[in-house]
Amino acid sequence: MAAELHVELVAADRQVWSGEATLVVARTTSGDIGVMPGHQPLLGVLESGPVTIRTSEGGTVIAAVHGGFISFADNKLSLLAEIAELSEEIDVQHAQRELERAKAEGDAHAERRAEVRLRAATAS
């Protein structure tokens, strides 16, 4: 079994993160999934939620991901997201204002997106 896997986190408009990892945890329509080197091949639909990547260097990368697909084969994991942003790219105050506005307007989709962004930004 390999000690690491290659990860590509790509949004519709850019490559968000690429590198070697020992573990990736993501939310799919079937529930949360953890992928480690040697995992069985998989293809799934991503739900909105934080993605946690444990890097080979011992660090942690957290991203807010909103929809897309996850694919794993031959120790290569691809996360193809509609929207993705790294936790350090998220302005917490702006995300909090978005959450308050979404709640006031009763916009469940915008509320979920703001909640995911806040969880990712404050998880690191």
CSV table of C-alpha atoms in Angstrom, one decimal:
chain,number,residue,atom,x,y,z
A,1,MET,CA,0.0,0.0,0.0
A,2,ALA,CA,1.3,3.4,-0.9
A,3,ALA,CA,2.0,5.9,1.9
A,4,GLU,CA,0.4,8.9,0.1
A,5,LEU,CA,-2.0,9.8,-2.6
A,6,HIS,CA,-2.0,12.6,-5.1
A,7,VAL,CA,-4.9,15.1,-4.6
A,8,GLU,CA,-6.3,17.7,-7.1
A,9,LEU,CA,-8.9,20.1,-5.8
A,10,VAL,CA,-10.3,21.9,-8.8
A,11,ALA,CA,-13.1,24.5,-8.9
A,12,ALA,CA,-14.9,25.4,-12.1
A,13,ASP,CA,-12.7,28.5,-12.5
A,14,ARG,CA,-9.3,27.4,-11.1
A,15,GLN,CA,-7.1,24.8,-9.5
A,16,VAL,CA,-7.6,25.3,-5.8
A,17,TRP,CA,-5.0,22.9,-4.3
A,18,SER,CA,-2.7,20.1,-5.6
A,19,GLY,CA,-0.3,17.9,-3.7
A,20,GLU,CA,0.4,14.7,-1.8
A,21,ALA,CA,-1.7,13.7,1.1
A,22,THR,CA,-2.2,10.9,3.6
A,23,LEU,CA,-6.0,11.4,4.1
A,24,VAL,CA,-8.8,13.3,2.6
A,25,VAL,CA,-12.3,13.7,4.2
A,26,ALA,CA,-15.2,15.0,2.2
A,27,ARG,CA,-19.0,15.0,2.3
A,28,THR,CA,-20.8,13.1,-0.4
A,29,THR,CA,-24.5,12.4,-1.0
A,30,SER,CA,-23.9,9.0,0.7
A,31,GLY,CA,-22.3,10.7,3.8
A,32,ASP,CA,-18.8,11.6,4.9
A,33,ILE,CA,-16.0,9.6,3.4
A,34,GLY,CA,-12.3,9.3,4.2
A,35,VAL,CA,-9.9,8.4,1.5
A,36,MET,CA,-6.5,7.1,2.3
A,37,PRO,CA,-3.8,5.6,0.0
A,38,GLY,CA,-4.9,2.2,-1.3
A,39,HIS,CA,-8.6,3.0,-1.0
A,40,GLN,CA,-10.9,1.2,-3.4
A,41,PRO,CA,-11.8,3.1,-6.6
A,42,LEU,CA,-14.8,5.4,-6.1
A,43,LEU,CA,-16.9,8.0,-7.9
A,44,GLY,CA,-19.3,10.1,-5.9
A,45,VAL,CA,-21.3,13.3,-5.8
A,46,LEU,CA,-20.0,16.0,-3.4
A,47,GLU,CA,-22.4,17.8,-1.1
A,48,SER,CA,-21.6,21.2,0.2
A,49,GLY,CA,-19.3,20.9,3.2
A,50,PRO,CA,-15.7,21.3,4.3
A,51,VAL,CA,-13.0,19.1,2.8
A,52,THR,CA,-10.1,18.3,5.0
A,53,ILE,CA,-6.8,17.3,3.5
A,54,ARG,CA,-4.0,15.9,5.7
A,55,THR,CA,-0.8,16.7,3.7
A,56,SER,CA,2.2,14.4,3.5
A,57,GLU,CA,4.2,17.0,5.3
A,58,GLY,CA,1.9,16.8,8.3
A,59,GLY,CA,-0.2,19.9,7.7
A,60,THR,CA,-3.9,20.3,7.2
A,61,VAL,CA,-5.6,22.0,4.3
A,62,ILE,CA,-9.3,22.9,4.7
A,63,ALA,CA,-11.6,24.0,1.9
A,64,ALA,CA,-15.2,25.0,1.6
A,65,VAL,CA,-16.6,22.9,-1.3
A,66,HIS,CA,-20.1,23.5,-2.8
A,67,GLY,CA,-21.2,20.6,-5.1
A,68,GLY,CA,-19.3,18.6,-7.6
A,69,PHE,CA,-17.7,15.1,-7.9
A,70,ILE,CA,-15.1,13.0,-6.2
A,71,SER,CA,-13.1,10.4,-8.0
A,72,PHE,CA,-10.4,8.0,-6.8
A,73,ALA,CA,-8.3,5.5,-8.7
A,74,ASP,CA,-4.6,4.5,-8.7
A,75,ASN,CA,-3.8,6.6,-5.7
A,76,LYS,CA,-5.1,9.8,-7.5
A,77,LEU,CA,-8.0,11.7,-5.9
A,78,SER,CA,-9.8,14.3,-7.9
A,79,LEU,CA,-12.3,16.7,-6.2
A,80,LEU,CA,-14.0,18.6,-9.0
A,81,ALA,CA,-16.1,21.2,-7.4
A,82,GLU,CA,-18.6,23.8,-8.7
A,83,ILE,CA,-17.2,26.3,-6.1
A,84,ALA,CA,-14.3,25.7,-3.8
A,85,GLU,CA,-12.2,28.1,-1.6
A,86,LEU,CA,-9.4,27.5,0.9
A,87,SER,CA,-10.2,28.3,4.5
A,88,GLU,CA,-7.5,31.1,4.5
A,89,GLU,CA,-9.3,32.8,1.5
A,90,ILE,CA,-12.6,33.2,3.3
A,91,ASP,CA,-13.4,36.5,5.0
A,92,VAL,CA,-15.1,35.4,8.2
A,93,GLN,CA,-16.9,38.7,8.8
A,94,HIS,CA,-18.2,38.7,5.2
A,95,ALA,CA,-19.4,35.1,5.5
A,96,GLN,CA,-21.1,36.0,8.8
A,97,ARG,CA,-23.0,38.9,7.1
A,98,GLU,CA,-24.0,36.5,4.3
A,99,LEU,CA,-25.3,34.0,6.8
A,100,GLU,CA,-27.4,36.7,8.6
A,101,ARG,CA,-28.7,38.1,5.3
A,102,ALA,CA,-29.6,34.5,4.1
A,103,LYS,CA,-31.5,33.8,7.3
A,104,ALA,CA,-33.4,37.1,7.1
A,105,GLU,CA,-34.4,36.4,3.5
A,106,GLY,CA,-35.2,32.7,4.2
A,107,ASP,CA,-32.7,31.6,1.5
A,108,ALA,CA,-31.8,28.0,2.6
A,109,HIS,CA,-29.3,27.5,-0.2
A,110,ALA,CA,-27.4,30.7,0.6
A,111,GLU,CA,-27.6,30.0,4.3
A,112,ARG,CA,-26.1,26.5,3.8
A,113,ARG,CA,-23.3,28.0,1.7
A,114,ALA,CA,-22.5,30.6,4.3
A,115,GLU,CA,-22.5,28.0,7.1
A,116,VAL,CA,-20.0,25.8,5.1
A,117,ARG,CA,-17.7,28.8,4.5
A,118,LEU,CA,-17.8,29.7,8.2
A,119,ARG,CA,-17.1,26.1,9.3
A,120,ALA,CA,-14.2,25.8,6.9
A,121,ALA,CA,-12.7,29.2,7.9
A,122,THR,CA,-12.9,28.5,11.6
A,123,ALA,CA,-11.8,24.9,11.5
A,124,SER,CA,-8.1,25.5,11.0
